[in-house]
PDB file of C-alpha atoms in Angstrom:
ATOM      1  CA  MET A   1      41.194 179.968 145.970  1.00 43.00           C
ATOM      2  CA  THR A   2      44.158 177.816 146.831  1.00 46.00           C
ATOM      3  CA  HIS A   3      43.967 174.983 149.357  1.00 45.00           C
ATOM      4  CA  THR A   4      45.854 177.145 151.875  1.00 49.00           C
ATOM      5  CA  GLU A   5      43.443 180.057 151.391  1.00 46.00           C
ATOM      6  CA  LEU A   6      40.425 177.783 151.769  1.00 44.00           C
ATOM      7  CA  ARG A   7      41.868 176.322 154.958  1.00 51.00           C
ATOM      8  CA  ALA A   8      42.502 179.800 156.399  1.00 48.00           C
ATOM      9  CA  VAL A   9      38.917 180.810 155.624  1.00 46.00           C
ATOM     10  CA  ALA A  10      37.593 177.597 157.182  1.00 46.00           C
ATOM     11  CA  GLU A  11      39.716 178.098 160.305  1.00 52.00           C
ATOM     12  CA  GLY A  12      38.502 181.663 160.622  1.00 52.00           C
ATOM     13  CA  ARG A  13      34.849 180.673 160.170  1.00 51.00           C
ATOM     14  CA  ALA A  14      35.198 177.861 162.706  1.00 49.00           C
ATOM     15  CA  LEU A  15      36.646 180.283 165.225  1.00 53.00           C
ATOM     16  CA  LEU A  16      33.965 182.885 164.540  1.00 50.00           C
ATOM     17  CA  ALA A  17      31.292 180.228 164.976  1.00 47.00           C
ATOM     18  CA  ARG A  18      32.750 179.306 168.362  1.00 45.00           C
ATOM     19  CA  LEU A  19      33.121 182.908 169.425  1.00 47.00           C
ATOM     20  CA  GLY A  20      29.645 183.765 168.191  1.00 42.00           C
ATOM     21  CA  ARG A  21      28.150 181.351 170.701  1.00 40.00           C
ATOM     22  CA  ILE A  22      29.481 183.329 173.661  1.00 39.00           C
ATOM     23  CA  GLY A  23      27.964 186.710 172.997  1.00 44.00           C
ATOM     24  CA  ASP A  24      29.507 189.712 171.352  1.00 45.00           C
ATOM     25  CA  LEU A  25      33.151 188.664 171.368  1.00 47.00           C
ATOM     26  CA  ALA A  26      32.895 188.186 167.616  1.00 49.00           C
ATOM     27  CA  VAL A  27      31.462 191.076 165.663  1.00 51.00           C
ATOM     28  CA  ASP A  28      31.763 191.522 161.933  1.00 53.00           C
ATOM     29  CA  ASN A  29      31.289 195.222 161.253  1.00 49.00           C
ATOM     30  CA  ARG A  30      32.584 195.319 157.698  1.00 52.00           C
ATOM     31  CA  GLY A  31      31.117 197.756 155.240  1.00 60.00           C
ATOM     32  CA  GLN A  32      31.140 201.478 154.647  1.00 65.00           C
ATOM     33  CA  VAL A  33      31.646 203.491 157.818  1.00 63.00           C
ATOM     34  CA  ALA A  34      31.482 207.259 158.256  1.00 70.00           C
ATOM     35  CA  VAL A  35      34.611 208.824 159.764  1.00 69.00           C
ATOM     36  CA  ALA A  36      32.629 209.832 162.857  1.00 73.00           C
ATOM     37  CA  ASP A  37      31.730 206.169 163.398  1.00 73.00           C
ATOM     38  CA  LEU A  38      35.224 204.638 163.096  1.00 65.00           C
ATOM     39  CA  GLY A  39      35.270 203.752 166.812  1.00 66.00           C
ATOM     40  CA  ASP A  40      32.297 201.457 166.226  1.00 68.00           C
ATOM     41  CA  ILE A  41      34.275 199.136 163.926  1.00 64.00           C
ATOM     42  CA  ALA A  42      35.905 197.278 166.788  1.00 61.00           C
ATOM     43  CA  GLY A  43      33.482 198.311 169.515  1.00 64.00           C
ATOM     44  CA  ASP A  44      36.220 200.437 171.065  1.00 62.00           C
ATOM     45  CA  PRO A  45      35.348 203.141 173.584  1.00 64.00           C
ATOM     46  CA  THR A  46      35.186 206.520 171.880  1.00 71.00           C
ATOM     47  CA  ASP A  47      36.042 208.574 174.962  1.00 78.00           C
ATOM     48  CA  PRO A  48      39.677 208.760 176.057  1.00 82.00           C
ATOM     49  CA  SER A  49      40.624 206.519 178.958  1.00 85.00           C
ATOM     50  CA  PRO A  50      43.799 204.755 180.102  1.00 92.00           C
ATOM     51  CA  GLY A  51      44.126 201.224 178.837  1.00 92.00           C
ATOM     52  CA  ARG A  52      46.579 198.381 178.487  1.00 95.00           C
ATOM     53  CA  GLY A  53      46.876 196.370 175.293  1.00 94.00           C
ATOM     54  CA  ARG A  54      48.799 193.296 174.256  1.00 96.00           C
ATOM     55  CA  THR A  55      49.141 191.776 170.808  1.00 96.00           C
ATOM     56  CA  GLU A  56      50.228 188.281 169.836  1.00 96.00           C
ATOM     57  CA  LEU A  57      50.760 186.961 166.313  1.00 96.00           C
ATOM     58  CA  LEU A  58      49.481 183.401 165.864  1.00 96.00           C
ATOM     59  CA  THR A  59      50.846 180.824 163.436  1.00 96.00           C
ATOM     60  CA  ALA A  60      47.510 178.941 163.346  1.00 94.00           C
ATOM     61  CA  VAL A  61      44.142 178.586 165.012  1.00 92.00           C
ATOM     62  CA  ASP A  62      43.755 174.966 166.015  1.00 89.00           C
ATOM     63  CA  GLU A  63      41.164 173.344 168.292  1.00 88.00           C
ATOM     64  CA  VAL A  64      43.095 174.202 171.475  1.00 89.00           C
ATOM     65  CA  THR A  65      43.549 177.821 170.393  1.00 92.00           C
ATOM     66  CA  ALA A  66      39.878 178.178 169.459  1.00 91.00           C
ATOM     67  CA  LYS A  67      38.866 176.719 172.829  1.00 90.00           C
ATOM     68  CA  VAL A  68      41.114 179.128 174.750  1.00 92.00           C
ATOM     69  CA  LEU A  69      39.870 182.124 172.766  1.00 92.00           C
ATOM     70  CA  ALA A  70      36.217 181.148 172.991  1.00 89.00           C
ATOM     71  CA  GLU A  71      35.925 179.743 176.490  1.00 90.00           C
ATOM     72  CA  GLU A  72      38.518 181.324 178.757  1.00 91.00           C
ATOM     73  CA  PRO A  73      37.268 184.372 180.670  1.00 92.00           C
ATOM     74  CA  VAL A  74      38.646 187.709 179.528  1.00 91.00           C
ATOM     75  CA  GLU A  75      37.864 189.658 182.678  1.00 94.00           C
ATOM     76  CA  PRO A  76      39.239 192.061 183.887  1.00 96.00           C
ATOM     77  CA  MET A  77      39.924 193.000 180.238  1.00 94.00           C
ATOM     78  CA  PHE A  78      37.261 194.601 178.077  1.00 88.00           C
ATOM     79  CA  GLY A  79      37.751 191.822 175.569  1.00 87.00           C
ATOM     80  CA  LEU A  80      39.912 190.425 172.822  1.00 90.00           C
ATOM     81  CA  GLN A  81      39.883 190.490 169.054  1.00 90.00           C
ATOM     82  CA  VAL A  82      41.082 187.909 166.570  1.00 92.00           C
ATOM     83  CA  ARG A  83      42.104 189.486 163.284  1.00 91.00           C
ATOM     84  CA  HIS A  84      42.748 187.493 160.119  1.00 91.00           C
ATOM     85  CA  LEU A  85      45.857 188.743 158.345  1.00 91.00           C
ATOM     86  CA  GLY A  86      47.379 187.946 154.973  1.00 86.00           C
ATOM     87  CA  GLY A  87      47.272 189.656 151.627  1.00 84.00           C
ATOM     88  CA  ALA A  88      49.797 192.465 151.206  1.00 82.00           C
ATOM     89  CA  LEU A  89      51.002 192.051 154.803  1.00 83.00           C
ATOM     90  CA  ALA A  90      52.261 188.545 154.040  1.00 84.00           C
ATOM     91  CA  ALA A  91      53.747 189.282 150.626  1.00 83.00           C
ATOM     92  CA  GLU A  92      57.501 189.425 150.028  1.00 82.00           C
ATOM     93  CA  ARG A  93      57.931 192.745 148.274  1.00 80.00           C
ATOM     94  CA  PRO A  94      60.396 195.610 148.057  1.00 79.00           C
ATOM     95  CA  GLY A  95      59.662 198.387 150.515  1.00 72.00           C
ATOM     96  CA  ALA A  96      57.783 196.112 152.912  1.00 73.00           C
ATOM     97  CA  GLY A  97      59.588 197.769 155.812  1.00 81.00           C
ATOM     98  CA  PRO A  98      62.196 196.566 158.279  1.00 86.00           C
ATOM     99  CA  SER A  99      59.913 193.945 159.843  1.00 84.00           C
ATOM    100  CA  GLY A 100      59.473 192.166 156.530  1.00 84.00           C
ATOM    101  CA  PRO A 101      56.279 190.316 155.674  1.00 87.00           C
ATOM    102  CA  VAL A 102      53.868 189.307 158.421  1.00 89.00           C
ATOM    103  CA  THR A 103      53.511 185.632 157.616  1.00 89.00           C
ATOM    104  CA  GLU A 104      51.451 184.756 160.683  1.00 94.00           C
ATOM    105  CA  PRO A 105      47.819 184.409 159.566  1.00 95.00           C
ATOM    106  CA  TYR A 106      46.218 185.709 162.778  1.00 95.00           C
ATOM    107  CA  LEU A 107      46.637 188.475 165.306  1.00 95.00           C
ATOM    108  CA  VAL A 108      45.078 188.465 168.782  1.00 96.00           C
ATOM    109  CA  TYR A 109      44.615 191.852 170.403  1.00 95.00           C
ATOM    110  CA  MET A 110      43.746 191.997 174.098  1.00 95.00           C
ATOM    111  CA  PHE A 111      42.732 195.262 175.764  1.00 93.00           C
ATOM    112  CA  GLY A 112      41.594 196.307 179.198  1.00 93.00           C
ATOM    113  CA  PRO A 113      41.233 199.274 181.518  1.00 93.00           C
ATOM    114  CA  ALA A 114      44.226 200.725 183.330  1.00 94.00           C
ATOM    115  CA  ALA A 115      42.821 203.669 185.292  1.00 94.00           C
ATOM    116  CA  GLU A 116      44.758 202.721 188.417  1.00 95.00           C
ATOM    117  CA  PRO A 117      47.905 200.642 189.041  1.00 96.00           C
ATOM    118  CA  ALA A 118      46.112 197.632 190.542  1.00 97.00           C
ATOM    119  CA  GLN A 119      43.694 197.505 187.617  1.00 96.00           C
ATOM    120  CA  ALA A 120      46.530 197.796 185.084  1.00 96.00           C
ATOM    121  CA  ALA A 121      48.428 194.992 186.853  1.00 97.00           C
ATOM    122  CA  ALA A 122      45.364 192.713 186.847  1.00 97.00           C
ATOM    123  CA  VAL A 123      44.777 193.338 183.132  1.00 97.00           C
ATOM    124  CA  GLY A 124      48.460 192.699 182.370  1.00 96.00           C
ATOM    125  CA  ALA A 125      48.393 189.460 184.358  1.00 97.00           C
ATOM    126  CA  ARG A 126      45.304 188.222 182.497  1.00 97.00           C
ATOM    127  CA  GLN A 127      46.873 189.098 179.152  1.00 96.00           C
ATOM    128  CA  ALA A 128      50.048 187.204 180.069  1.00 96.00           C
ATOM    129  CA  ALA A 129      48.020 184.195 181.230  1.00 96.00           C
ATOM    130  CA  LEU A 130      46.018 184.065 177.991  1.00 95.00           C
ATOM    131  CA  ALA A 131      49.194 184.376 175.905  1.00 95.00           C
ATOM    132  CA  GLU A 132      50.684 181.491 177.897  1.00 95.00           C
ATOM    133  CA  GLU A 133      47.541 179.373 177.372  1.00 95.00           C
ATOM    134  CA  LEU A 134      47.780 179.935 173.610  1.00 95.00           C
ATOM    135  CA  GLY A 135      51.155 178.220 173.800  1.00 89.00           C
ATOM    136  CA  GLY A 136      52.938 177.068 170.688  1.00 92.00           C
ATOM    137  CA  VAL A 137      50.824 179.004 168.196  1.00 96.00           C
ATOM    138  CA  VAL A 138      52.181 182.321 169.538  1.00 96.00           C
ATOM    139  CA  SER A 139      55.025 183.212 167.176  1.00 95.00           C
ATOM    140  CA  GLY A 140      56.860 185.569 169.528  1.00 91.00           C
ATOM    141  CA  ARG A 141      57.067 188.322 166.915  1.00 91.00           C
ATOM    142  CA  LYS A 142      55.278 191.604 167.532  1.00 92.00           C
ATOM    143  CA  PRO A 143      54.115 194.297 165.119  1.00 91.00           C
ATOM    144  CA  TYR A 144      56.109 197.425 166.024  1.00 92.00           C
ATOM    145  CA  THR A 145      52.996 199.598 165.997  1.00 90.00           C
ATOM    146  CA  MET A 146      51.335 197.291 168.511  1.00 92.00           C
ATOM    147  CA  LEU A 147      54.060 196.899 171.122  1.00 93.00           C
ATOM    148  CA  GLY A 148      52.778 197.179 174.676  1.00 89.00           C
ATOM    149  CA  VAL A 149      53.918 197.724 178.243  1.00 86.00           C
ATOM    150  CA  GLY A 150      57.310 196.132 178.916  1.00 89.00           C
ATOM    151  CA  GLU A 151      57.933 195.202 175.274  1.00 92.00           C
ATOM    152  CA  ARG A 152      60.866 196.394 173.206  1.00 92.00           C
ATOM    153  CA  ALA A 153      61.720 197.116 169.577  1.00 93.00           C
ATOM    154  CA  GLU A 154      63.815 193.926 169.552  1.00 93.00           C
ATOM    155  CA  GLN A 155      60.569 191.928 169.522  1.00 92.00           C
ATOM    156  CA  ALA A 156      59.397 193.619 166.339  1.00 93.00           C
ATOM    157  CA  PHE A 157      62.443 193.511 164.066  1.00 92.00           C
ATOM    158  CA  PRO A 158      64.846 190.818 162.877  1.00 91.00           C
ATOM    159  CA  ALA A 159      68.375 191.365 164.257  1.00 93.00           C
ATOM    160  CA  ALA A 160      69.827 192.557 160.930  1.00 93.00           C
ATOM    161  CA  ALA A 161      66.997 195.060 160.417  1.00 92.00           C
ATOM    162  CA  LEU A 162      67.341 196.339 163.987  1.00 94.00           C
ATOM    163  CA  ASP A 163      71.085 196.806 163.514  1.00 95.00           C
ATOM    164  CA  ARG A 164      70.392 198.814 160.340  1.00 94.00           C
ATOM    165  CA  LEU A 165      67.732 200.946 162.093  1.00 94.00           C
ATOM    166  CA  ARG A 166      70.191 201.662 164.901  1.00 95.00           C
ATOM    167  CA  GLU A 167      72.863 202.643 162.390  1.00 96.00           C
ATOM    168  CA  ILE A 168      70.445 205.043 160.679  1.00 95.00           C
ATOM    169  CA  LYS A 169      69.302 206.494 164.003  1.00 95.00           C
ATOM    170  CA  ARG A 170      72.881 207.186 165.122  1.00 95.00           C
ATOM    171  CA  ALA A 171      73.798 208.733 161.750  1.00 96.00           C
ATOM    172  CA  ARG A 172      70.671 210.826 161.157  1.00 95.00           C
ATOM    173  CA  ASP A 173      69.602 211.734 164.707  1.00 95.00           C
ATOM    174  CA  PRO A 174      72.754 211.806 166.859  1.00 93.00           C
ATOM    175  CA  HIS A 175      71.160 214.170 169.406  1.00 94.00           C
ATOM    176  CA  GLY A 176      68.029 212.090 169.929  1.00 92.00           C
ATOM    177  CA  VAL A 177      65.594 214.733 168.699  1.00 94.00           C
ATOM    178  CA  LEU A 178      63.196 212.157 167.223  1.00 92.00           C
ATOM    179  CA  ARG A 179      61.674 209.964 169.907  1.00 91.00           C
ATOM    180  CA  ALA A 180      59.499 206.877 169.994  1.00 90.00           C
ATOM    181  CA  ASN A 181      57.631 204.974 172.678  1.00 90.00           C
ATOM    182  CA  TYR A 182      59.710 201.922 171.752  1.00 91.00           C
ATOM    183  CA  PRO A 183      63.109 203.280 170.692  1.00 92.00           C
ATOM    184  CA  VAL A 184      65.520 201.247 168.575  1.00 90.00           C
ATOM    185  CA  LEU A 185      68.371 202.575 170.731  1.00 86.00           C
ATOM    186  CA  GLY A 186      68.498 202.295 174.388  1.00 72.00           C
TER     187      GLY A 186
END
């Protein structure tokens, strides 16, 4: 392993050790999983229900970040997940998609119930507060497939890639037949 890889592993283990002390915020469910049990991987509810998610890409996990993630309350959310990225996601390669490589080593996913407007607003406020507390390690980029309420495609793509996607959309779908939750036009 390179020095950078060893550091990333150490940072991840340090964070997991901190999270492990506060209950089941950190769960490692790696291994073979039957298709019927896929919902158990992240401890997600398996019955449909309205929810509100927010994702932030992190450039690092330092002491301040680990403290926020491990010690700040998550309520009224169900919880949050810290995912270690890298590998093929971070590699510069042809066909990597319009977003390019995901060079941020960590992703934080926050999720909570949104069965009624007041509940959804409280969850959204807590997510925004946690993102603010994470401060300078939040990159500001968003994975397109993980955009949330109030976010736009502009947050997921570099300007040149977004311009190209818009050009393709206008040329190939001038009548707006193909739709997306986070359209590149509009």
